[in-house]
Amino acid sequence: MFTSRQNELAQAAKVLAHPARIAILEYISKQEGCICNDLVDVIGLAQPTISQHLNEIKKIGLLKGTFEGKNLCYCINEERWEELQQSFHLFFSNINYNCC
Amino acid sequence: MFTSRQNELAQAAKVLAHPARIAILEYISKQEGCICNDLVDVIGLAQPTISQHLNEIKKIGLLKGTFEGKNLCYCINEERWEELQQSFHLFFSNINYNCC
DNA sequence: TTTTAATATTGCAATATTACGATTATAATA
DNA sequence: TATTATAATCGTAATATTGCAATATTAAAA
């Protein structure tokens, strides 16, 4: 019904469509190294809720690192990040304003 | 709980978080002038559904034109579009990858 | 091996989103 | 003014998202 590019862009936008996930990404980005186990305190949502949001971010490949057990290590997957950045950039810059 | 910038970015992302709305924006952009009254046929969703999606897009100010009655005229609000483009650009380019 | 400190998973309630049929509203036109 | 073609709104069902308490899992440390 829609092109796969349209579906993928919408799916990526969906991950960014919650302020907690924006905040999580920005917080991880600000950390030195990738130990970020105080997300629950920083964001102010319950631990299962944070875990759930992290999972949404993981599902589109935006996080890399170690994901099990104690001392986990999250960080942003640079390649995937730049891929999405490019997708949004193309979307925004290919729009025309030819009326009104 | 979150900054207003985070909330606004998430809200904008939410509008892009459905492939029908991506498709609608791209279709309107491709039109010459702003007569785009065949959206229902092009997208393939029922007329009330399209109207609902258009309303979501309107709500964040991405459309301008005449919105009532027959012969309506939709087109993309250039200023608002570039505002959102800039917000997404800043978000994507301010992320660091300092680990792993 | 038990404890501990952390994340993940489960279950569930509340809310939001999506889709569409039926209906209403609008404004041009016959 | 009645008709017509279009979009908006209403009502509602199905599905998805969000949030958290309770519980399970994990792996390091005592």
CSV table of C-alpha atoms (C1' of nucleotides) in Angstrom, one decimal:
chain,number,residue,atom,x,y,z
A,1,MET,CA,0.0,0.0,0.0
A,2,PHE,CA,2.9,2.3,0.7
A,3,THR,CA,6.5,2.1,-0.5
A,4,SER,CA,9.0,0.4,1.7
A,5,ARG,CA,10.8,3.7,2.0
A,6,GLN,CA,7.7,5.4,3.3
A,7,ASN,CA,7.1,2.6,5.8
A,8,GLU,CA,10.7,2.6,7.0
A,9,LEU,CA,10.7,6.4,7.5
A,10,ALA,CA,7.4,6.2,9.4
A,11,GLN,CA,8.8,3.5,11.6
A,12,ALA,CA,11.9,5.5,12.4
A,13,ALA,CA,9.7,8.5,13.1
A,14,LYS,CA,7.6,6.4,15.5
A,15,VAL,CA,10.7,5.7,17.6
A,16,LEU,CA,11.3,9.4,17.9
A,17,ALA,CA,7.6,10.1,18.6
A,18,HIS,CA,7.9,9.9,22.4
A,19,PRO,CA,9.8,12.5,24.4
A,20,ALA,CA,11.2,9.8,26.7
A,21,ARG,CA,13.0,8.2,23.8
A,22,ILE,CA,14.3,11.6,22.6
A,23,ALA,CA,15.6,12.2,26.1
A,24,ILE,CA,17.1,8.7,26.4
A,25,LEU,CA,19.0,9.1,23.1
A,26,GLU,CA,20.2,12.6,24.1
A,27,TYR,CA,21.3,11.3,27.5
A,28,ILE,CA,23.2,8.3,26.1
A,29,SER,CA,24.9,10.7,23.6
A,30,LYS,CA,26.1,13.0,26.4
A,31,GLN,CA,27.8,10.2,28.4
A,32,GLU,CA,31.5,9.6,28.2
A,33,GLY,CA,31.9,6.0,27.3
A,34,CYS,CA,28.8,3.9,27.3
A,35,ILE,CA,28.0,3.1,30.9
A,36,CYS,CA,24.5,4.6,31.3
A,37,ASN,CA,22.8,2.7,34.1
A,38,ASP,CA,21.3,5.7,35.7
A,39,LEU,CA,18.7,6.3,33.0
A,40,VAL,CA,15.9,5.5,35.4
A,41,ASP,CA,16.9,8.3,37.8
A,42,VAL,CA,17.6,10.8,35.1
A,43,ILE,CA,14.4,10.3,33.0
A,44,GLY,CA,12.0,9.8,35.9
A,45,LEU,CA,10.1,6.9,34.7
A,46,ALA,CA,9.9,3.4,36.2
A,47,GLN,CA,12.6,0.9,35.3
A,48,PRO,CA,10.3,-1.4,33.3
A,49,THR,CA,9.1,1.6,31.3
A,50,ILE,CA,12.7,2.7,30.5
A,51,SER,CA,13.5,-0.8,29.5
A,52,GLN,CA,10.6,-0.9,27.2
A,53,HIS,CA,11.6,2.4,25.5
A,54,LEU,CA,15.2,1.2,25.2
A,55,ASN,CA,13.8,-1.9,23.5
A,56,GLU,CA,11.9,0.3,20.9
A,57,ILE,CA,15.2,2.1,20.2
A,58,LYS,CA,17.1,-1.1,19.9
A,59,LYS,CA,14.6,-2.6,17.5
A,60,ILE,CA,15.4,-0.2,14.7
A,61,GLY,CA,19.1,-0.7,15.3
A,62,LEU,CA,20.0,2.6,16.9
A,63,LEU,CA,21.8,1.1,19.9
A,64,LYS,CA,24.8,-1.1,20.0
A,65,GLY,CA,26.8,-2.6,22.9
A,66,THR,CA,26.2,-5.3,25.5
A,67,PHE,CA,22.6,-5.8,26.4
A,68,GLU,CA,22.5,-8.5,29.0
A,69,GLY,CA,23.0,-8.8,32.8
A,70,LYS,CA,24.6,-6.3,35.0
A,71,ASN,CA,27.0,-3.5,33.9
A,72,LEU,CA,25.4,-3.3,30.5
A,73,CYS,CA,26.7,-0.9,28.0
A,74,TYR,CA,24.6,1.1,25.6
A,75,CYS,CA,25.7,3.5,23.0
A,76,ILE,CA,24.4,4.9,19.8
A,77,ASN,CA,25.1,3.0,16.6
A,78,GLU,CA,26.8,5.6,14.5
A,79,GLU,CA,26.2,3.9,11.1
A,80,ARG,CA,22.5,3.4,11.7
A,81,TRP,CA,22.1,6.9,13.1
A,82,GLU,CA,23.6,8.5,10.0
A,83,GLU,CA,21.4,6.3,7.8
A,84,LEU,CA,18.3,7.7,9.5
A,85,GLN,CA,19.7,11.2,9.5
A,86,GLN,CA,20.1,10.9,5.7
A,87,SER,CA,16.5,9.5,5.3
A,88,PHE,CA,15.0,12.4,7.2
A,89,HIS,CA,17.2,14.8,5.4
A,90,LEU,CA,16.1,13.5,2.0
A,91,PHE,CA,12.5,13.5,3.0
A,92,PHE,CA,12.6,17.1,4.2
A,93,SER,CA,14.7,18.5,1.3
A,94,ASN,CA,12.7,16.8,-1.5
A,95,ILE,CA,9.5,18.6,-0.6
A,96,ASN,CA,8.3,21.4,-3.0
A,97,TYR,CA,6.3,24.5,-2.1
A,98,ASN,CA,4.7,25.3,-5.4
A,99,CYS,CA,1.5,27.1,-4.5
A,100,CYS,CA,-0.4,29.6,-2.4
B,1,MET,CA,9.1,16.1,32.9
B,2,PHE,CA,10.8,16.7,29.5
B,3,THR,CA,11.9,19.9,28.0
B,4,SER,CA,9.5,21.6,25.6
B,5,ARG,CA,11.9,21.1,22.8
B,6,GLN,CA,11.9,17.4,23.4
B,7,ASN,CA,8.1,17.4,23.6
B,8,GLU,CA,7.8,19.4,20.4
B,9,LEU,CA,10.2,17.2,18.5
B,10,ALA,CA,8.4,14.1,19.6
B,11,GLN,CA,5.1,15.6,18.6
B,12,ALA,CA,6.5,16.4,15.1
B,13,ALA,CA,7.9,12.9,14.8
B,14,LYS,CA,4.5,11.5,15.7
B,15,VAL,CA,2.9,13.2,12.7
B,16,LEU,CA,5.5,11.6,10.5
B,17,ALA,CA,5.1,8.3,12.2
B,18,HIS,CA,2.5,6.9,9.8
B,19,PRO,CA,3.2,6.0,6.2
B,20,ALA,CA,-0.1,7.5,5.0
B,21,ARG,CA,1.0,10.9,6.3
B,22,ILE,CA,4.4,10.6,4.7
B,23,ALA,CA,2.6,9.7,1.4
B,24,ILE,CA,0.1,12.5,1.8
B,25,LEU,CA,2.9,15.1,2.3
B,26,GLU,CA,4.9,13.7,-0.6
B,27,TYR,CA,1.8,13.7,-2.9
B,28,ILE,CA,0.9,17.3,-2.0
B,29,SER,CA,4.4,18.3,-2.6
B,30,LYS,CA,4.4,16.8,-6.1
B,31,GLN,CA,1.3,18.7,-7.2
B,32,GLU,CA,1.6,21.8,-9.4
B,33,GLY,CA,-0.4,24.4,-7.5
B,34,CYS,CA,-2.4,23.3,-4.6
B,35,ILE,CA,-5.4,21.5,-5.9
B,36,CYS,CA,-5.1,18.1,-4.4
B,37,ASN,CA,-8.6,16.7,-4.2
B,38,ASP,CA,-7.8,13.2,-5.4
B,39,LEU,CA,-5.9,12.1,-2.3
B,40,VAL,CA,-8.4,9.5,-1.5
B,41,ASP,CA,-7.9,7.7,-4.8
B,42,VAL,CA,-4.1,8.0,-4.7
B,43,ILE,CA,-3.5,6.9,-1.1
B,44,GLY,CA,-6.2,4.1,-1.0
B,45,LEU,CA,-7.7,4.8,2.3
B,46,ALA,CA,-11.3,5.9,3.0
B,47,GLN,CA,-12.2,9.6,2.8
B,48,PRO,CA,-12.8,10.0,6.5
B,49,THR,CA,-9.4,8.4,7.2
B,50,ILE,CA,-7.6,10.7,4.9
B,51,SER,CA,-9.4,13.7,6.4
B,52,GLN,CA,-8.3,12.5,9.8
B,53,HIS,CA,-4.7,12.2,8.7
B,54,LEU,CA,-4.8,15.6,7.1
B,55,ASN,CA,-6.1,17.0,10.3
B,56,GLU,CA,-3.0,15.6,12.2
B,57,ILE,CA,-0.8,17.3,9.7
B,58,LYS,CA,-2.7,20.5,10.0
B,59,LYS,CA,-2.5,20.5,13.7
B,60,ILE,CA,1.3,21.0,13.7
B,61,GLY,CA,1.0,23.8,11.1
B,62,LEU,CA,2.4,21.9,8.2
B,63,LEU,CA,-0.4,22.8,5.8
B,64,LYS,CA,-1.7,26.1,4.6
B,65,GLY,CA,-4.5,27.1,2.2
B,66,THR,CA,-8.2,26.9,2.2
B,67,PHE,CA,-9.7,24.2,4.2
B,68,GLU,CA,-13.5,24.4,3.9
B,69,GLY,CA,-16.1,23.3,1.4
B,70,LYS,CA,-15.6,22.2,-2.2
B,71,ASN,CA,-12.5,23.0,-4.2
B,72,LEU,CA,-10.3,23.1,-1.2
B,73,CYS,CA,-6.7,24.0,-1.6
B,74,TYR,CA,-3.9,22.4,0.4
B,75,CYS,CA,-0.3,23.0,0.3
B,76,ILE,CA,2.7,22.7,2.5
B,77,ASN,CA,3.6,25.6,4.8
B,78,GLU,CA,7.2,26.4,3.8
B,79,GLU,CA,8.1,28.2,7.0
B,80,ARG,CA,6.8,25.6,9.3
B,81,TRP,CA,8.4,22.8,7.2
B,82,GLU,CA,11.8,24.4,7.4
B,83,GLU,CA,11.4,24.9,11.1
B,84,LEU,CA,10.8,21.2,11.6
B,85,GLN,CA,13.6,20.3,9.2
B,86,GLN,CA,15.9,22.4,11.3
B,87,SER,CA,14.7,20.8,14.5
B,88,PHE,CA,15.4,17.3,13.2
B,89,HIS,CA,18.7,18.4,11.7
B,90,LEU,CA,19.8,19.8,15.1
B,91,PHE,CA,18.7,16.6,16.9
B,92,PHE,CA,20.5,14.3,14.5
B,93,SER,CA,23.7,16.3,14.3
B,94,ASN,CA,24.1,17.0,18.1
B,95,ILE,CA,24.5,13.3,18.9
B,96,ASN,CA,27.9,12.0,19.9
B,97,TYR,CA,29.2,8.5,19.4
B,98,ASN,CA,31.9,8.3,22.1
B,99,CYS,CA,32.0,4.7,23.0
B,100,CYS,CA,32.2,1.0,21.9
C,1,DT,C1',27.4,-20.7,46.5
C,2,DT,C1',24.6,-17.0,48.3
C,3,DT,C1',23.9,-12.2,47.9
C,4,DT,C1',23.5,-8.1,45.4
C,5,DA,C1',22.7,-4.7,41.9
C,6,DA,C1',21.4,-4.2,37.9
C,7,DT,C1',18.1,-5.1,33.5
C,8,DA,C1',14.4,-7.9,31.2
C,9,DT,C1',10.0,-9.9,31.1
C,10,DT,C1',5.1,-10.6,32.2
C,11,DG,C1',0.5,-9.1,33.0
C,12,DC,C1',-2.6,-5.8,33.0
C,13,DA,C1',-5.1,-1.3,33.1
C,14,DA,C1',-5.6,3.2,31.0
C,15,DT,C1',-5.3,5.7,27.0
C,16,DA,C1',-4.4,6.8,22.1
C,17,DT,C1',-4.5,5.7,17.4
C,18,DT,C1',-6.3,3.9,13.2
C,19,DA,C1',-10.0,2.9,10.1
C,20,DC,C1',-14.4,3.3,8.2
C,21,DG,C1',-19.7,3.5,7.6
C,22,DA,C1',-23.1,6.9,8.3
C,23,DT,C1',-24.1,11.4,8.4
C,24,DT,C1',-23.6,16.4,8.1
C,25,DA,C1',-21.7,20.6,6.2
C,26,DT,C1',-20.1,23.4,2.5
C,27,DA,C1',-20.2,25.9,-1.7
C,28,DA,C1',-20.4,25.8,-6.6
C,29,DT,C1',-23.6,24.9,-10.3
C,30,DA,C1',-27.8,23.7,-12.7
D,1,DT,C1',-33.6,26.9,-4.7
D,2,DA,C1',-32.4,22.0,-5.5
D,3,DT,C1',-28.7,19.3,-7.0
D,4,DT,C1',-24.1,17.8,-6.8
D,5,DA,C1',-19.4,17.0,-5.6
D,6,DT,C1',-16.5,17.4,-2.2
D,7,DA,C1',-14.6,17.5,2.7
D,8,DA,C1',-15.6,17.3,7.8
D,9,DT,C1',-17.6,15.2,11.8
D,10,DC,C1',-19.6,11.5,14.6
D,11,DG,C1',-19.8,7.0,16.4
D,12,DT,C1',-17.6,2.9,17.1
D,13,DA,C1',-14.7,-1.2,16.8
D,14,DA,C1',-10.1,-3.0,16.5
D,15,DT,C1',-5.5,-2.4,17.6
D,16,DA,C1',-1.4,-0.2,19.5
D,17,DT,C1',1.0,2.4,23.0
D,18,DT,C1',2.2,3.7,27.5
D,19,DG,C1',3.1,2.9,32.3
D,20,DC,C1',4.0,0.3,36.3
D,21,DA,C1',3.8,-3.5,39.9
D,22,DA,C1',5.4,-8.0,40.4
D,23,DT,C1',8.6,-11.3,39.0
D,24,DA,C1',12.5,-13.3,36.6
D,25,DT,C1',17.0,-13.1,34.8
D,26,DT,C1',21.8,-12.0,34.7
D,27,DA,C1',26.5,-11.7,36.2
D,28,DA,C1',29.6,-9.7,39.4
D,29,DA,C1',31.0,-9.7,44.2
D,30,DA,C1',31.0,-11.3,48.9
